[in-house]
Structure formats: structure tokens, C-alpha cells
Amino acid sequence: MKMGKLTGVYVVLVTPFTKDGDVDYDGLRKNVRWLAGQGVHGVIPLGSTGEFASLDDDQKERITQTVIAAAGGKIPVVVGSSAETTEKAIYYAKRAKDLGAAGALVLPPWYYTPDPEEIVHHYTRISEAVDLPIIIYNNPFTSKVDIEPPTVARLAELPNIVAIKESSGNMRRIAEIRTLTNDGIGIFCGWEDMAYESFVMGAQGWVCVIGNVVPRMAVDLFELITVKNDLAAAWELYKKMLPFLRYLEYAGKTQKALKYALDKMGLAGGYCSSPKLPLSDADKAEVDQLIQGMQ
């Protein structure tokens, strides 16, 4: 029997760092508590936005503990559990479960470019080893591995593979996955400026970057389409959000922009992990203008 589905707007968290490169756990706690009061349906630490690849195992564990404690049972926490080996991914997912996570978000291994059989083997072993809802993370632009719909259909047969974060940027994928799986797997939008289209096509959730800064707007967009079926009102809201959504998706400065905005809001943005540098003054002015345009 399939595990319960995850739905809604799940904000993929930034990881605030100090100038010395340490994680600002107090700041992270503050951010999560704020988000929990903004109506989001869940949060995800240790995703791409959270710079998971720059963190060691001790930092990952403490971040997981901090976020779950700060969420306080008010919202579920799905923990990024990606690794280059299956054994390590299993380890991360097991630790997430032990610490109270509601699910795990898992990329395929990326460096050695697994073929479809190896992708299926990877997720099957994780599914069998960890009794936890798993969201497949398909992000071919970063990982260079594309989990295509026929492979997704095979994975959807596993009882605790409950959803896929679809970050291919190909809108056809939603219909293809829904058709091949007979709606047997949930679909989360993973491409910021395709949120509206994804919800209209039947996506049940959004692994959401912009929600770090404007969580209420993200939730309103999702609910206008999926709950109220008010596409006209949703489109007017989406038009306001689109310039910043596109910036976050294409400018190559996602974490920098979010952290700058969070600091200005009195929350914890902090620094990025090295070697990423802060925004230039010109970039800051552009981000200011984009955020102002959403008001």
C-alpha cells in the first residue's frame, strides 16, 4: 500500500552561514519558526538551495535537528538526503527518520552518471532500507542525470516513493508522468517560473525557493489554483511574482539573492558557503527592485 502523499508548498530552506563559514543555527531556527507561522505546508533543509553539497555530516545532522525542533510539529520537515553512493543516501535517510523527518528528498547519484537501471537500483535499495516517504529529485541541469518518465513509472511502483520533484523545465513531463503512472505518484513543481502551469496540469505541490522570502504569496498562488480553482486571480498574482521567480531560476545567484533579501527582512540570510561571494551593489539594487515589484 502506498504511503500517504505529501502536498502543498514546501519551502526549500537556505542555510545561513557566518562570515567564518560556520552554520548560523540560531538564525536557521528563527527562519523556520517564522515560516511555520506563514502558512507554508512544510520545509526542506539540505536541498540545493540549502547548499547541501558544501556541508559535512555533522553539520547536516545538526541542521536536521535544528529544523525539526524549530518546526515543533506544526509543519512537516522533508530532509534532503542525497549522496553519491546508495549506502550514504540510505544513511542520511535513516538519520532523517530517526530525528523525526516526515520524508526524504533524494537526488540520483550524479558524478558517474547512472543509467536507468542504476537509477532504479539506487531508489529501490533506499526504499527497501528506510520506512519513510521518499520524494525523487529530478534536476538534470545540476546533476546532469535526467530521470525520464518511463523510469519514474517503474519507481512509482515502490510503496514509499510518494512524489517526484520535477526540475527538468519540461512541462510535458507532468502529463507524461501522470499518464504512465496512472496518477500513482505525486508531482512537485521544481522549476520556479513554471509553478502556475504545473498546478494547472495537476502538480500537487511545490518545492519552493521564493517562499523563503514571500511564503504567503507562494501559498496563495498554490491555493488559488488547487483549492479555489480561481485561475484568473492566480494569474494576476503570478504575474507579480514572475520577474523574481525568473531571476531565482536563471540568474545563477539564487542563494545570494535570498540571503540578501532575508537579511533585509530581519531574518537570517548570512553568507554563502565558500567560494560563493555576496551580491554586488548592482545585483542588490536589482533584487530590491524585483521584490518591490511584488508588493
Coordinates of C-alpha atoms in Angstrom, one line a residue:
M1 CA 0.0 0.0 0.0
K2 CA 1.2 3.5 -0.9
M3 CA 2.4 5.7 1.9
G4 CA 0.4 8.9 2.5
K5 CA 1.0 11.7 0.0
L6 CA 2.8 14.9 0.7
T7 CA 1.1 18.0 -0.7
G8 CA 1.4 21.8 -0.7
V9 CA 4.1 24.4 -0.6
Y10 CA 7.3 23.1 0.9
V11 CA 9.9 25.8 1.2
V12 CA 13.4 24.6 0.4
L13 CA 15.5 26.4 3.1
V14 CA 18.6 28.4 2.7
T15 CA 21.5 27.6 5.1
P16 CA 22.7 30.8 6.8
F17 CA 26.5 30.8 7.3
T18 CA 28.6 33.2 9.3
K19 CA 31.5 35.1 7.8
D20 CA 33.8 32.4 9.1
G21 CA 31.9 29.6 7.3
D22 CA 30.1 28.2 10.3
V23 CA 26.4 27.5 10.2
D24 CA 24.2 30.0 12.0
Y25 CA 21.9 27.6 13.8
D26 CA 20.2 30.3 15.8
G27 CA 19.4 32.1 12.6
L28 CA 18.2 29.0 10.9
R29 CA 15.9 28.3 13.9
K30 CA 14.5 31.9 13.6
N31 CA 13.8 31.4 9.9
V32 CA 11.9 28.1 10.4
R33 CA 9.8 29.5 13.2
W34 CA 8.8 32.4 11.0
L35 CA 7.9 30.2 8.1
A36 CA 5.8 27.9 10.3
G37 CA 3.6 30.9 11.1
Q38 CA 3.2 31.9 7.4
G39 CA 1.0 29.1 6.3
V40 CA 3.5 27.0 4.4
H41 CA 2.8 23.3 4.3
G42 CA 6.3 22.1 5.0
V43 CA 10.0 22.9 4.8
I44 CA 13.0 21.1 3.3
P45 CA 16.5 21.6 4.7
L46 CA 19.6 20.3 2.9
G47 CA 18.3 20.8 -0.7
S48 CA 20.2 22.6 -3.5
T49 CA 19.1 26.0 -2.1
G50 CA 20.5 24.9 1.2
E51 CA 24.0 24.2 -0.3
F52 CA 23.9 20.6 0.9
A53 CA 27.0 19.7 -1.1
S54 CA 29.0 22.2 0.9
L55 CA 28.1 20.7 4.3
D56 CA 29.8 17.9 6.3
D57 CA 27.9 15.1 8.0
D58 CA 28.0 16.8 11.5
Q59 CA 26.5 20.0 10.0
K60 CA 23.8 18.1 8.2
E61 CA 22.8 16.3 11.3
R62 CA 22.7 19.4 13.4
I63 CA 20.8 21.3 10.7
T64 CA 18.2 18.5 10.6
Q65 CA 17.8 18.5 14.4
T66 CA 17.5 22.3 14.4
V67 CA 14.9 22.5 11.7
I68 CA 12.7 19.7 13.1
A69 CA 12.9 21.2 16.6
A70 CA 12.1 24.6 15.3
A71 CA 9.1 23.3 13.3
G72 CA 7.8 21.9 16.5
G73 CA 5.4 19.6 14.9
K74 CA 3.5 22.5 13.3
I75 CA 4.7 21.7 9.8
P76 CA 6.4 18.6 8.4
V77 CA 10.1 18.5 7.5
V78 CA 11.3 16.7 4.5
V79 CA 15.1 16.3 4.7
G80 CA 17.5 16.4 1.7
S81 CA 19.2 13.0 1.8
S82 CA 21.2 13.0 -1.4
A83 CA 24.6 11.3 -1.8
E84 CA 26.9 10.0 -4.5
T85 CA 26.6 6.4 -3.2
T86 CA 23.5 4.4 -2.3
E87 CA 24.9 3.5 1.1
K88 CA 25.4 7.1 2.0
A89 CA 21.9 8.1 0.8
I90 CA 20.5 5.3 3.0
Y91 CA 22.5 6.5 5.9
Y92 CA 21.2 10.1 5.5
A93 CA 17.6 9.0 5.1
K94 CA 17.7 6.7 8.1
R95 CA 19.1 9.5 10.2
A96 CA 16.4 11.8 9.0
K97 CA 13.8 9.3 10.0
D98 CA 15.3 8.8 13.4
L99 CA 15.4 12.5 14.0
G100 CA 11.7 12.9 13.2
A101 CA 11.6 13.8 9.5
A102 CA 8.3 13.4 7.5
G103 CA 10.2 12.4 4.4
A104 CA 13.4 12.4 2.4
L105 CA 14.2 14.3 -0.8
V106 CA 16.8 12.3 -2.8
L107 CA 18.7 13.0 -6.0
P108 CA 20.1 10.2 -8.1
P109 CA 23.9 9.8 -7.9
W110 CA 25.4 12.5 -10.2
Y111 CA 29.1 12.3 -10.8
Y112 CA 29.3 9.0 -12.6
T113 CA 26.0 9.4 -14.5
P114 CA 24.0 6.3 -13.7
D115 CA 21.9 4.7 -16.4
P116 CA 18.2 4.0 -15.9
E117 CA 18.8 0.5 -14.4
E118 CA 21.2 2.0 -11.9
I119 CA 18.8 4.8 -11.0
V120 CA 16.1 2.2 -10.3
H121 CA 18.5 0.1 -8.3
H122 CA 19.5 3.2 -6.2
Y123 CA 16.0 4.2 -5.3
T124 CA 14.8 0.6 -4.8
R125 CA 17.5 0.0 -2.2
I126 CA 16.7 3.2 -0.4
S127 CA 13.0 2.4 -0.4
E128 CA 13.6 -1.1 1.0
A129 CA 16.0 0.1 3.7
V130 CA 14.1 3.1 5.0
D131 CA 10.5 3.2 6.1
L132 CA 10.0 6.8 5.1
P133 CA 8.1 8.7 2.3
I134 CA 10.6 9.5 -0.4
I135 CA 10.5 12.3 -3.0
I136 CA 12.6 11.6 -6.0
Y137 CA 14.5 14.8 -7.0
N138 CA 15.0 15.1 -10.8
N139 CA 17.3 18.0 -11.5
P140 CA 19.1 17.3 -14.8
F141 CA 20.5 20.8 -15.2
T142 CA 22.5 20.5 -11.9
S143 CA 23.0 16.7 -11.6
K144 CA 23.4 16.0 -15.3
V145 CA 21.1 13.0 -14.7
D146 CA 17.6 13.0 -16.1
I147 CA 15.1 10.6 -14.6
E148 CA 12.8 10.2 -17.6
P149 CA 9.1 9.3 -17.3
P150 CA 9.4 5.6 -18.0
T151 CA 11.9 5.3 -15.2
V152 CA 9.6 7.3 -12.9
A153 CA 6.8 4.9 -13.7
R154 CA 8.9 2.0 -12.5
L155 CA 9.9 3.8 -9.3
A156 CA 6.3 4.8 -8.7
E157 CA 5.6 1.1 -8.0
L158 CA 7.6 1.2 -4.8
P159 CA 5.4 1.8 -1.8
N160 CA 7.2 4.7 -0.2
I161 CA 8.2 6.6 -3.4
V162 CA 5.4 9.1 -2.9
A163 CA 6.4 12.0 -5.2
I164 CA 8.9 13.5 -7.7
K165 CA 10.3 17.0 -7.6
E166 CA 10.3 17.7 -11.3
S167 CA 13.0 20.2 -12.2
S168 CA 13.6 19.3 -15.8
G169 CA 11.9 22.5 -17.0
N170 CA 9.8 20.4 -19.5
M171 CA 6.1 21.0 -19.0
R172 CA 5.3 17.9 -21.0
R173 CA 6.7 15.8 -18.1
I174 CA 3.7 16.3 -15.9
A175 CA 1.2 14.8 -18.3
E176 CA 3.7 12.0 -19.3
I177 CA 4.3 11.1 -15.6
R178 CA 0.6 11.2 -14.7
T179 CA -0.3 9.1 -17.7
L180 CA 2.4 6.5 -17.3
T181 CA 1.8 6.1 -13.6
N182 CA -2.0 6.5 -13.7
D183 CA -1.6 9.2 -11.1
G184 CA 0.3 6.8 -9.0
I185 CA 3.0 9.3 -7.9
G186 CA 2.7 12.9 -6.7
I187 CA 4.4 15.6 -8.7
F188 CA 6.0 18.7 -7.1
C189 CA 6.9 21.6 -9.2
G190 CA 10.7 22.2 -9.1
W191 CA 11.0 25.0 -11.6
E192 CA 10.2 28.4 -10.1
D193 CA 8.7 30.1 -13.2
M194 CA 6.5 27.1 -14.1
A195 CA 4.5 27.0 -10.8
Y196 CA 1.2 28.2 -12.2
E197 CA 1.4 25.9 -15.2
S198 CA 2.4 23.0 -13.1
F199 CA -0.6 23.4 -10.7
V200 CA -3.0 23.7 -13.6
M201 CA -1.5 20.5 -15.0
G202 CA -2.1 18.6 -11.8
A203 CA 1.0 19.1 -9.7
Q204 CA 0.1 18.6 -6.0
G205 CA 3.0 20.6 -4.5
W206 CA 5.8 23.0 -5.0
V207 CA 9.4 22.6 -3.7
C208 CA 9.5 26.4 -3.4
V209 CA 12.5 28.7 -3.4
I210 CA 10.8 32.1 -3.5
G211 CA 8.9 31.0 -0.4
N212 CA 11.9 31.8 1.7
V213 CA 11.1 35.5 1.1
V214 CA 7.3 35.6 0.3
P215 CA 5.8 32.5 1.7
R216 CA 2.3 33.8 1.9
M217 CA 2.3 34.7 -1.7
A218 CA 3.5 31.2 -2.7
V219 CA 0.8 29.6 -0.6
D220 CA -1.9 31.9 -2.0
L221 CA -0.8 31.0 -5.6
F222 CA -1.0 27.3 -4.8
E223 CA -4.4 27.5 -3.1
L224 CA -6.0 29.8 -5.7
I225 CA -5.4 27.1 -8.3
T226 CA -5.6 23.8 -6.4
V227 CA -8.3 24.7 -3.8
K228 CA -10.3 27.6 -5.1
N229 CA -9.9 27.0 -8.8
D230 CA -9.6 30.7 -9.4
L231 CA -7.2 30.8 -12.3
A232 CA -7.8 34.4 -13.1
A233 CA -6.9 35.6 -9.6
A234 CA -3.9 33.2 -9.6
W235 CA -2.7 34.6 -12.9
E236 CA -2.7 38.2 -11.6
L237 CA -0.7 37.1 -8.5
Y238 CA 1.7 35.0 -10.7
K239 CA 2.4 38.0 -13.0
K240 CA 3.6 39.9 -10.0
M241 CA 5.9 37.1 -8.9
L242 CA 7.2 36.1 -12.3
P243 CA 10.2 38.6 -12.6
F244 CA 11.6 37.4 -9.3
L245 CA 10.8 33.8 -10.0
R246 CA 12.7 34.1 -13.3
Y247 CA 15.6 35.8 -11.6
L248 CA 15.9 33.0 -9.0
E249 CA 15.7 30.4 -11.7
Y250 CA 18.1 31.8 -14.3
A251 CA 20.4 34.4 -12.9
G252 CA 22.7 31.9 -11.2
K253 CA 22.6 33.9 -7.9
T254 CA 19.8 32.1 -6.1
Q255 CA 21.3 31.7 -2.6
K256 CA 22.9 35.1 -2.8
A257 CA 19.7 36.8 -3.6
L258 CA 17.6 35.0 -1.0
K259 CA 20.2 35.7 1.7
Y260 CA 20.4 39.3 0.9
A261 CA 16.6 39.6 1.0
L262 CA 16.3 37.7 4.3
D263 CA 18.9 39.9 6.0
K264 CA 17.0 43.0 4.9
M265 CA 13.8 41.5 6.3
G266 CA 15.5 41.0 9.7
L267 CA 15.7 37.2 9.3
A268 CA 18.9 35.1 8.8
G269 CA 20.4 35.2 5.4
G270 CA 24.0 35.4 6.2
Y271 CA 26.8 34.4 3.9
C272 CA 27.0 31.6 1.3
S273 CA 29.5 28.8 1.6
S274 CA 32.9 29.4 0.0
P275 CA 33.8 30.2 -2.7
K276 CA 30.4 31.9 -3.4
L277 CA 30.7 35.7 -2.9
P278 CA 27.9 38.1 -1.8
L279 CA 25.9 40.1 -4.3
S280 CA 27.4 43.1 -5.9
D281 CA 25.8 46.5 -5.2
A282 CA 24.2 46.4 -8.7
D283 CA 22.8 43.0 -8.0
K284 CA 21.4 44.1 -4.7
A285 CA 19.6 47.0 -6.4
E286 CA 18.1 44.6 -8.9
V287 CA 16.9 42.3 -6.2
D288 CA 15.4 45.3 -4.3
Q289 CA 13.5 46.3 -7.4
L290 CA 12.2 42.8 -8.1
I291 CA 10.9 42.4 -4.5
Q292 CA 9.4 45.8 -4.6
G293 CA 7.6 44.8 -7.8
M294 CA 5.8 42.0 -5.9
Q295 CA 4.2 44.4 -3.5

